[in-house]
Tab-separated table of C-alpha atoms in Angstrom:
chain	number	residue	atom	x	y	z
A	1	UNK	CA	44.532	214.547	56.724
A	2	UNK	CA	47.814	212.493	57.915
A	3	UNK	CA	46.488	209.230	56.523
A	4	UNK	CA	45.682	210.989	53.139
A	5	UNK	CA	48.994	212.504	52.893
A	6	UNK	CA	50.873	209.617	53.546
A	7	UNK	CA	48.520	207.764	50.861
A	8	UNK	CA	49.380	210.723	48.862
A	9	UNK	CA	53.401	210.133	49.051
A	10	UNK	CA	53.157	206.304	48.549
A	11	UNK	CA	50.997	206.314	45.778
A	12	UNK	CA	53.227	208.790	44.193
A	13	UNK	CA	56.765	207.199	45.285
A	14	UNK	CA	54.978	204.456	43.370
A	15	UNK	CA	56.042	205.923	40.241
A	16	UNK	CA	58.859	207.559	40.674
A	17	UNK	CA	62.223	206.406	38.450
A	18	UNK	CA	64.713	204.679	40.502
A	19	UNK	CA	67.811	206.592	39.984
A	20	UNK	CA	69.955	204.541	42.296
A	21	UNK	CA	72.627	202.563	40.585
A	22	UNK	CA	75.369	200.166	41.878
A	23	UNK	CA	78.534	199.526	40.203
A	24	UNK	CA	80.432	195.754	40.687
A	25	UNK	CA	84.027	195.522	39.991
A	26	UNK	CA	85.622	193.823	43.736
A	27	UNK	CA	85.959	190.184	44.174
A	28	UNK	CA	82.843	188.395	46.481
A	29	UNK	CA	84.694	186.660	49.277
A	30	UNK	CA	81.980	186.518	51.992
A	31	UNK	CA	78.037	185.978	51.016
A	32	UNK	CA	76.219	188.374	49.243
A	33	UNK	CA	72.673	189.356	48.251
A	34	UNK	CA	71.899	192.018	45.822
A	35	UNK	CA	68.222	194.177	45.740
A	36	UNK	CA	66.320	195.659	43.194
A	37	UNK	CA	66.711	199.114	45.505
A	38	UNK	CA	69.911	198.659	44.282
A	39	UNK	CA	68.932	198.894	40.872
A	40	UNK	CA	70.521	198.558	38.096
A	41	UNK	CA	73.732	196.748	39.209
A	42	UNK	CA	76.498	197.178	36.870
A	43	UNK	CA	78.802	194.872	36.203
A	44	UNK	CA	81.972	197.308	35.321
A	45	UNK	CA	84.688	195.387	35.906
A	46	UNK	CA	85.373	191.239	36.216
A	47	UNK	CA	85.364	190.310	39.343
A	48	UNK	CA	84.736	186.521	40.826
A	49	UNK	CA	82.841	184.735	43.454
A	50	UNK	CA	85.315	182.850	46.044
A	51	UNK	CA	84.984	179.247	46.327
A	52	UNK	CA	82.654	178.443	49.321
A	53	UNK	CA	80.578	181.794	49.049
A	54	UNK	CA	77.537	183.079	48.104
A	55	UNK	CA	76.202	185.737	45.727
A	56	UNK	CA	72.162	186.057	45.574
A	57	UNK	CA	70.252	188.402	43.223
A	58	UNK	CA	67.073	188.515	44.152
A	59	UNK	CA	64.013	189.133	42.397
A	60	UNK	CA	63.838	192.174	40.678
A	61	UNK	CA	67.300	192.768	39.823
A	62	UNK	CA	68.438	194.561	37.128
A	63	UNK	CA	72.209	193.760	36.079
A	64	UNK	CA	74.204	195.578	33.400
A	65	UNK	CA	77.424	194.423	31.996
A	66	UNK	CA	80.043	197.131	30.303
A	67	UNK	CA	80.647	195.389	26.956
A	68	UNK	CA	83.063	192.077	27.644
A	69	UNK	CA	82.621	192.062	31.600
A	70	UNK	CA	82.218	188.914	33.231
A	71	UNK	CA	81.572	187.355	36.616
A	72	UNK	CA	83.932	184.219	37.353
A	73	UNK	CA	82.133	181.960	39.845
A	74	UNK	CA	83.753	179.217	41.927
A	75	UNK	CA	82.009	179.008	45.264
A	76	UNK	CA	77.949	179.576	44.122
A	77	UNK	CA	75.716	182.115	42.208
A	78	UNK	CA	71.777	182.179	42.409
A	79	UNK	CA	69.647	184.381	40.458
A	80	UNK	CA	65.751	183.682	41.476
A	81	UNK	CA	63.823	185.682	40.340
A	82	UNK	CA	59.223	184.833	40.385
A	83	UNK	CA	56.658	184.539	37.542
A	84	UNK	CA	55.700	188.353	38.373
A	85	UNK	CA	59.342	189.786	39.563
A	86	UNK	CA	61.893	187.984	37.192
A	87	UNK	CA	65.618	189.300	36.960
A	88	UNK	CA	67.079	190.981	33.569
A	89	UNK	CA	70.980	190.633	32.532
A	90	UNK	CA	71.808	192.946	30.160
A	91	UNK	CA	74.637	194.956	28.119
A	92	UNK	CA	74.841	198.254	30.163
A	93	UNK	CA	73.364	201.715	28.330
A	94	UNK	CA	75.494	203.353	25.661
A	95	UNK	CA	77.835	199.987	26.174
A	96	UNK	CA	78.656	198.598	22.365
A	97	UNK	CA	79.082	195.013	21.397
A	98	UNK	CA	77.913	192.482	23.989
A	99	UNK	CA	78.984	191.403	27.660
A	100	UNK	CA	80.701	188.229	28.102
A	101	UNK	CA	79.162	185.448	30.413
A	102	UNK	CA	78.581	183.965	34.143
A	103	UNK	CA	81.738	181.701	34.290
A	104	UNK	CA	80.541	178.554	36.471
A	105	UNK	CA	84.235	177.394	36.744
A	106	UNK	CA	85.358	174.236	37.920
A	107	UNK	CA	83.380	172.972	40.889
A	108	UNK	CA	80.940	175.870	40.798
A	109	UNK	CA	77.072	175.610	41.875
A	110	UNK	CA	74.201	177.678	41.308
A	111	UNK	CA	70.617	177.724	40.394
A	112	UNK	CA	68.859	180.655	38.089
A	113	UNK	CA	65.226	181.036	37.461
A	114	UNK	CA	62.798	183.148	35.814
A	115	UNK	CA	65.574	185.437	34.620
A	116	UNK	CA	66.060	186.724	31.177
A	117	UNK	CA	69.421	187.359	29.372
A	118	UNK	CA	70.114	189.553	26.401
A	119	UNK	CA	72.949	190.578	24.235
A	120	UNK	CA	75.779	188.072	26.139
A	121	UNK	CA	78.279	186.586	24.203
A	122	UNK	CA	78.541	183.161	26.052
A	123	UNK	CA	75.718	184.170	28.399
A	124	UNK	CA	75.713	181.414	30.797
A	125	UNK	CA	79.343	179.494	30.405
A	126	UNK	CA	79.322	176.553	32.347
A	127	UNK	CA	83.247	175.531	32.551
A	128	UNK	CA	84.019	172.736	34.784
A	129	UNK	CA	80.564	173.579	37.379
A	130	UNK	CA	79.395	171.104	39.797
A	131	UNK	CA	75.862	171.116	39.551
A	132	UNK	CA	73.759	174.198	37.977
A	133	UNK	CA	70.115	174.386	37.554
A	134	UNK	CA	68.474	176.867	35.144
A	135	UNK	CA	64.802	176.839	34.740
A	136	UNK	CA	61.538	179.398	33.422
A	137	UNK	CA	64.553	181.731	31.325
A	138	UNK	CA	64.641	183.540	28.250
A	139	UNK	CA	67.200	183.637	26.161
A	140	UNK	CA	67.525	186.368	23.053
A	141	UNK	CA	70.005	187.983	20.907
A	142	UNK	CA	73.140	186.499	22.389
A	143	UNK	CA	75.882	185.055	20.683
A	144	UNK	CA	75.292	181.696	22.517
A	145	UNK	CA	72.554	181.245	24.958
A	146	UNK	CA	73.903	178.627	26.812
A	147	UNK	CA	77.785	177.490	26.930
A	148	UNK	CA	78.827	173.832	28.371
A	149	UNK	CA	81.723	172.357	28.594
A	150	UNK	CA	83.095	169.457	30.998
A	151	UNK	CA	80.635	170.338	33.533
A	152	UNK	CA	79.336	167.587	35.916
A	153	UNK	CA	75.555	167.786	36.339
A	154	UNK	CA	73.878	170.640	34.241
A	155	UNK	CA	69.683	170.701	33.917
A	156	UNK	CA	67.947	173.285	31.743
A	157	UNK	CA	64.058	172.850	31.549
A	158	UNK	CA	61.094	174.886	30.628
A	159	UNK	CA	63.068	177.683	29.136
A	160	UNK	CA	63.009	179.603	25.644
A	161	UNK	CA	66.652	180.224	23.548
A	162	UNK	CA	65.196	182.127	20.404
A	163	UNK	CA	67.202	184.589	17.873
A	164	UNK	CA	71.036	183.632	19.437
A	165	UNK	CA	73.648	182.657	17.147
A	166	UNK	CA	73.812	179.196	18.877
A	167	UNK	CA	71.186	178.096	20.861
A	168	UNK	CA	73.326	175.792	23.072
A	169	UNK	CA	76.429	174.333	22.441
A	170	UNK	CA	77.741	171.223	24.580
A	171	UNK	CA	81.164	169.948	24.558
A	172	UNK	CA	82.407	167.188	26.533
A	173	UNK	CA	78.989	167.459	28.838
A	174	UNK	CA	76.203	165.659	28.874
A	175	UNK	CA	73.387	167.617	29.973
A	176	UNK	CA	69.876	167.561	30.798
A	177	UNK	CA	67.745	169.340	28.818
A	178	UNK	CA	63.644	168.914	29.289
A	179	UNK	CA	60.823	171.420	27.709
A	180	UNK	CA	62.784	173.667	26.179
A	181	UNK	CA	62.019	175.713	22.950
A	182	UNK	CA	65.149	176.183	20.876
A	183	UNK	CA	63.890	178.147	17.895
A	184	UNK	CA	64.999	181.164	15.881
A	185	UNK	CA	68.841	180.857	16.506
A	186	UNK	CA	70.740	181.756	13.274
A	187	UNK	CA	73.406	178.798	13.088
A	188	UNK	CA	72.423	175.697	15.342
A	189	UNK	CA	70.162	175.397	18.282
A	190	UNK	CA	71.799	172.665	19.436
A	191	UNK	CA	75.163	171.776	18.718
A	192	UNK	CA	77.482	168.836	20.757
A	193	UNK	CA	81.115	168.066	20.081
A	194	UNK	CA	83.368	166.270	22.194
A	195	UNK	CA	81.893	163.133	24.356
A	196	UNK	CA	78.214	164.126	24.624
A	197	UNK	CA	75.432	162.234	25.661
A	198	UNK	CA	72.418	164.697	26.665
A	199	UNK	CA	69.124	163.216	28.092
A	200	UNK	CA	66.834	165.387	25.310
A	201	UNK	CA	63.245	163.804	27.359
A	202	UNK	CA	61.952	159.963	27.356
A	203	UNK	CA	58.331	158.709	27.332
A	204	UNK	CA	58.307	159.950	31.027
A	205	UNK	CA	59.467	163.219	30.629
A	206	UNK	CA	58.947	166.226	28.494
A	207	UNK	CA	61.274	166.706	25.770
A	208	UNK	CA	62.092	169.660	23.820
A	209	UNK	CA	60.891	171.770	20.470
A	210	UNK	CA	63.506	171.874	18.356
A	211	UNK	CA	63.011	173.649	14.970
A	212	UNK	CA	63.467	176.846	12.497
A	213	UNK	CA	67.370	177.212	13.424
A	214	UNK	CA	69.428	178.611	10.785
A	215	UNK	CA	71.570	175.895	9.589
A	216	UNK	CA	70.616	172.725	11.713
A	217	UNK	CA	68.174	171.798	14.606
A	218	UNK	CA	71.215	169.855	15.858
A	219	UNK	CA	74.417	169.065	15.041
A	220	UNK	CA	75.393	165.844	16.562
A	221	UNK	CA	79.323	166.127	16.250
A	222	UNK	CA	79.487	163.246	19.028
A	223	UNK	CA	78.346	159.182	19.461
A	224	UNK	CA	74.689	158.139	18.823
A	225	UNK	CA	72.112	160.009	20.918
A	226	UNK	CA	68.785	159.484	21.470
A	227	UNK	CA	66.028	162.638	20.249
A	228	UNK	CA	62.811	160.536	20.348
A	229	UNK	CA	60.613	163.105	22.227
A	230	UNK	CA	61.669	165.983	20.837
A	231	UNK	CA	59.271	167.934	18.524
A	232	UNK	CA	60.800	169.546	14.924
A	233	UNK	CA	58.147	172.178	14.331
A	234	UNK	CA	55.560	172.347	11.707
A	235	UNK	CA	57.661	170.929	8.743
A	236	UNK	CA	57.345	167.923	6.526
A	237	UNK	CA	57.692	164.495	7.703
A	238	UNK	CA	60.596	163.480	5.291
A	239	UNK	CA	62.137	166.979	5.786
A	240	UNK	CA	62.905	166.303	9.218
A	241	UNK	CA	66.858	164.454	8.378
A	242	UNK	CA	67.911	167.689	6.861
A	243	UNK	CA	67.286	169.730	9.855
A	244	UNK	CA	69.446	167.210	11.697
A	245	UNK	CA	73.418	166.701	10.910
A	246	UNK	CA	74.635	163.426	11.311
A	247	UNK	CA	76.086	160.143	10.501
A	248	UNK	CA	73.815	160.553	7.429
A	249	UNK	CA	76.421	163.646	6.450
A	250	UNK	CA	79.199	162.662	8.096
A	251	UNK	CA	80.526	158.575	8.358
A	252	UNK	CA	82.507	159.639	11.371
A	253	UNK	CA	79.067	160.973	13.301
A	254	UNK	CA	76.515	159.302	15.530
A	255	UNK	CA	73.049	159.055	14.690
A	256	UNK	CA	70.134	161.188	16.029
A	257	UNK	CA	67.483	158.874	16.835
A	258	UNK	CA	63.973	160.896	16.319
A	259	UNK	CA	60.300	160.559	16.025
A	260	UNK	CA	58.563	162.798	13.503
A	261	UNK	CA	55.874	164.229	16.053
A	262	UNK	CA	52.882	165.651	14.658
A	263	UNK	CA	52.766	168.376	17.621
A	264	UNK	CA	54.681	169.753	20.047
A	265	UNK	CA	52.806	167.513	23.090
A	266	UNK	CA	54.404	164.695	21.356
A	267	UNK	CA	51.197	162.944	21.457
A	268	UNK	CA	50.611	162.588	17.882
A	269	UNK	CA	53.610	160.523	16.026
A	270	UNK	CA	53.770	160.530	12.283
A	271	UNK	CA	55.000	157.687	10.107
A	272	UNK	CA	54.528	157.283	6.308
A	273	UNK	CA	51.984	155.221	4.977
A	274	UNK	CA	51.356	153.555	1.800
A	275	UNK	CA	51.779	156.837	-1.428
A	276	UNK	CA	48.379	158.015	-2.830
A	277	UNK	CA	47.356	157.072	-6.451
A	278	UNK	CA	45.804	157.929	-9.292
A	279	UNK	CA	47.063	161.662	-8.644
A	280	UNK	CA	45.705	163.598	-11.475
A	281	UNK	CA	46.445	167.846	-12.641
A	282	UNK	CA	44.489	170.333	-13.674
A	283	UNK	CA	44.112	173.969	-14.073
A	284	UNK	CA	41.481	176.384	-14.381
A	285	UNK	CA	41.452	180.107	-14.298
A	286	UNK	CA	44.815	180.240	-12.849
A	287	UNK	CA	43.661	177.583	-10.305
A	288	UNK	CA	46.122	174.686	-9.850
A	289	UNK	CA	43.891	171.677	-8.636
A	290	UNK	CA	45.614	168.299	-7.303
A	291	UNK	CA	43.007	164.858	-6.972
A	292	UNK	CA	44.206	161.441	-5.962
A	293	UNK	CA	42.795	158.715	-4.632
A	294	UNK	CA	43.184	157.786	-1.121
A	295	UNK	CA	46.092	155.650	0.446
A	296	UNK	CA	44.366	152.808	2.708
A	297	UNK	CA	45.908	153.299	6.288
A	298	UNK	CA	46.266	157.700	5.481
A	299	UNK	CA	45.159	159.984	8.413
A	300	UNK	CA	46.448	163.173	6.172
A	301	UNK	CA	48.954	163.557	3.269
A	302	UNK	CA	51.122	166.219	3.123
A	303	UNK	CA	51.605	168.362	-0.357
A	304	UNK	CA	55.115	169.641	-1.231
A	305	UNK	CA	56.131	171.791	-4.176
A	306	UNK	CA	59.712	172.799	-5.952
A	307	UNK	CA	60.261	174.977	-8.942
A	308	UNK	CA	62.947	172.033	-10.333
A	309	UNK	CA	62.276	168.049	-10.017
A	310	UNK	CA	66.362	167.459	-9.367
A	311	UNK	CA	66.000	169.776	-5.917
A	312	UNK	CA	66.773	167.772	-3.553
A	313	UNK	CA	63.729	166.723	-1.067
A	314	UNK	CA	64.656	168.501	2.131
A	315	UNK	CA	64.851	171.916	0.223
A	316	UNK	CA	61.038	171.339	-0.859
A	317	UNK	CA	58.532	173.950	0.495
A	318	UNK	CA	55.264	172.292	2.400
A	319	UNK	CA	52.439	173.733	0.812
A	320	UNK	CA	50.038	172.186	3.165
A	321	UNK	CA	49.256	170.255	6.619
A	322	UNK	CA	47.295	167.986	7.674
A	323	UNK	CA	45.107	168.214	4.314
A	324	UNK	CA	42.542	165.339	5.234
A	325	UNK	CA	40.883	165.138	1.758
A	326	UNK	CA	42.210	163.783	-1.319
A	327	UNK	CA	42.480	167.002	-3.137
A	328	UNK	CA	44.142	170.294	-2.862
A	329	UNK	CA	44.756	173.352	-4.802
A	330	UNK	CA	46.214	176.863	-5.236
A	331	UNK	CA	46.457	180.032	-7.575
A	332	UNK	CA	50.021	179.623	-9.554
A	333	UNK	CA	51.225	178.607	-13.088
A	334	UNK	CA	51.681	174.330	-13.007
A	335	UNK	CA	54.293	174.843	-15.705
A	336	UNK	CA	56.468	176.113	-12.704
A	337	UNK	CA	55.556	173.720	-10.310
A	338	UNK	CA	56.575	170.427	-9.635
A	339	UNK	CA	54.449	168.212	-6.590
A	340	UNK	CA	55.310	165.461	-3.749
A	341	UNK	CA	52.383	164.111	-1.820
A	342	UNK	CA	53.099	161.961	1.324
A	343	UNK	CA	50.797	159.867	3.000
A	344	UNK	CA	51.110	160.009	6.869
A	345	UNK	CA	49.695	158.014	9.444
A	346	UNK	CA	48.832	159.433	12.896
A	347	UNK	CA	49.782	156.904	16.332
């Protein structure tokens, strides 16, 4: 009877709600670890971290900012959270607007992991930090995801910054930024001003997907950088420049040197081959059917369609991928249509 009793009160302490709550508003001057007992932890006033301490949240953490609270940190902050236990930073309940950031100031450390983080304004603000590591994090509906400026050594891998404003924006950094998805964010998902020189991946590591940002995939507002392993998302192979700003919009700019990657394992490079021929119309019951003959050296052609023949290229629409015969067709009116096929070799 005692061992199903107590089997009795665990199973059912299991589920209930956690109503403990822990408010952060003093400055950390020795080392610290927060708990998920503690749960949630809100942030209601700034406060910093001392230079030569500690603060740890551990797995499981909850942490809620009142709207435009921030933590300064100059000594070190690590968030580590697991695969199956990761932490949340959030904008406290019934809070309006967003919270500000982490402040790695100058000389700052840290390393954050499996952790997600919502509805920040900078988010993560790296001003002036050391060395930070961030790895396996999520990054939604923030104003920026990730904020760096003249920090020393900075590494972001295998982590997603979707619907931000910015996905991250680098100033006078140069960063290291390996398997990341940067998709979805309504103005840039990567923008660099100042002196910049990130290491986007080489031939030995993974580099990044980069694509379906609001107004560029990058702005490059710094010297020439290199963007060969990066991956630009299921678009067109000559669509790829306007995605990119550059020295091609701007004489004062560096280039963006890129490879138009057929997938996002970078394993399949496209180039453009020799243009079909003999690329006949037709319609039939409200069928619009495209023939050509085939280019020599074509693995597939791509098939791109406008409403005006002065639009400018990047603004097409891709009707198709990877169409590996030499016809295609669709249900419209060819009187409204005009068509661009590209033939594209596979490496």
């Amino acid at each position: 009877m005692k061992k199903l009793l107590l089997l009795c009160l665990f199973i059912f302490g299991m589920f209930l709600p956690n109503y403990a709550q822990t408010y952060h508003n003093t400055n950390i001057t020795s080392d610290a670890i927060w708990y998920p007992i503690g749960n949630p932890h809100i942030v209601d006033g700034n406060f910093s971290v001392s230079t030569g301490v500690t603060l740890t949240i551990s797995a499981g953490c909850i942490v809620k900012f009142n709207s435009s609270r921030y933590i300064t940190i100059s000594g070190t902050l690590n968030a580590v959270g697991t695969v199956n236990d990761s932490i949340l930073f959030t904008l406290n309940d019934g809070q309006s607007g967003t919270w500000n950031y982490l402040n790695y100031s100058t000389g700052s450390s840290g390393t954050i992991s499996y952790s997600k983080f919502e509805q920040g304004n900078y988010t993560i603000y790296l001003n002036g930090s050391n060395l930070v590591t961030i790895n396996n994090c999520l990054f939604e509906n923030n104003s920026y995801g990730l904020r760096i400026y003249n920090s020393a050594i900075v590494e972001l891998y295998n982590s997603i910054l979707e619907n931000n404003n910015y996905g991250i924006y680098v100033n006078v950094s140069s960063p290291l930024l390996h398997g990341n998805l940067i998709t979805g964010n309504g103005d840039y998902g990567l923008k660099l001003n100042g002196s910049c020189i990130p290491d986007l991946g080489t031939i030995a590591t993974e580099g990044n997907s980069i694509y379906n940002n609001g107004t560029y995939d990058i702005y490059n507002g710094t010297e020439d950088i290199s963007a060969l392993y990066n991956y630009w998302g299921p678009i067109g192979h000559f669509m790829i420049p306007g995605r990119i700003y550059d020295v091609d919009d701007d004489d004062g700019l560096g280039e963006v040197f890129y490879v138009p990657w057929g997938n996002a394992s970078h394993t399949l490079a496209l180039t453009q081959g020799d243009p079909p021929t003999d690329l006949l119309i037709s319609q039939e019951e409200g069928i619009i059917q495209l023939n050509w003959t085939a280019a020599p050296d074509a693995t597939f052609y791509e098939v791109y369609t406008c409403s005006h023949p002065d639009t400018m290229l990047t603004s097409w629409t891709q009707a198709a991928t990877e169409v590996y015969d030499t016809n295609w067709s669709k249900t419209g009116d060819p009187l409204k249509e005009f068509y661009f096929i590209l033939s594209i070799i596979g490496e």
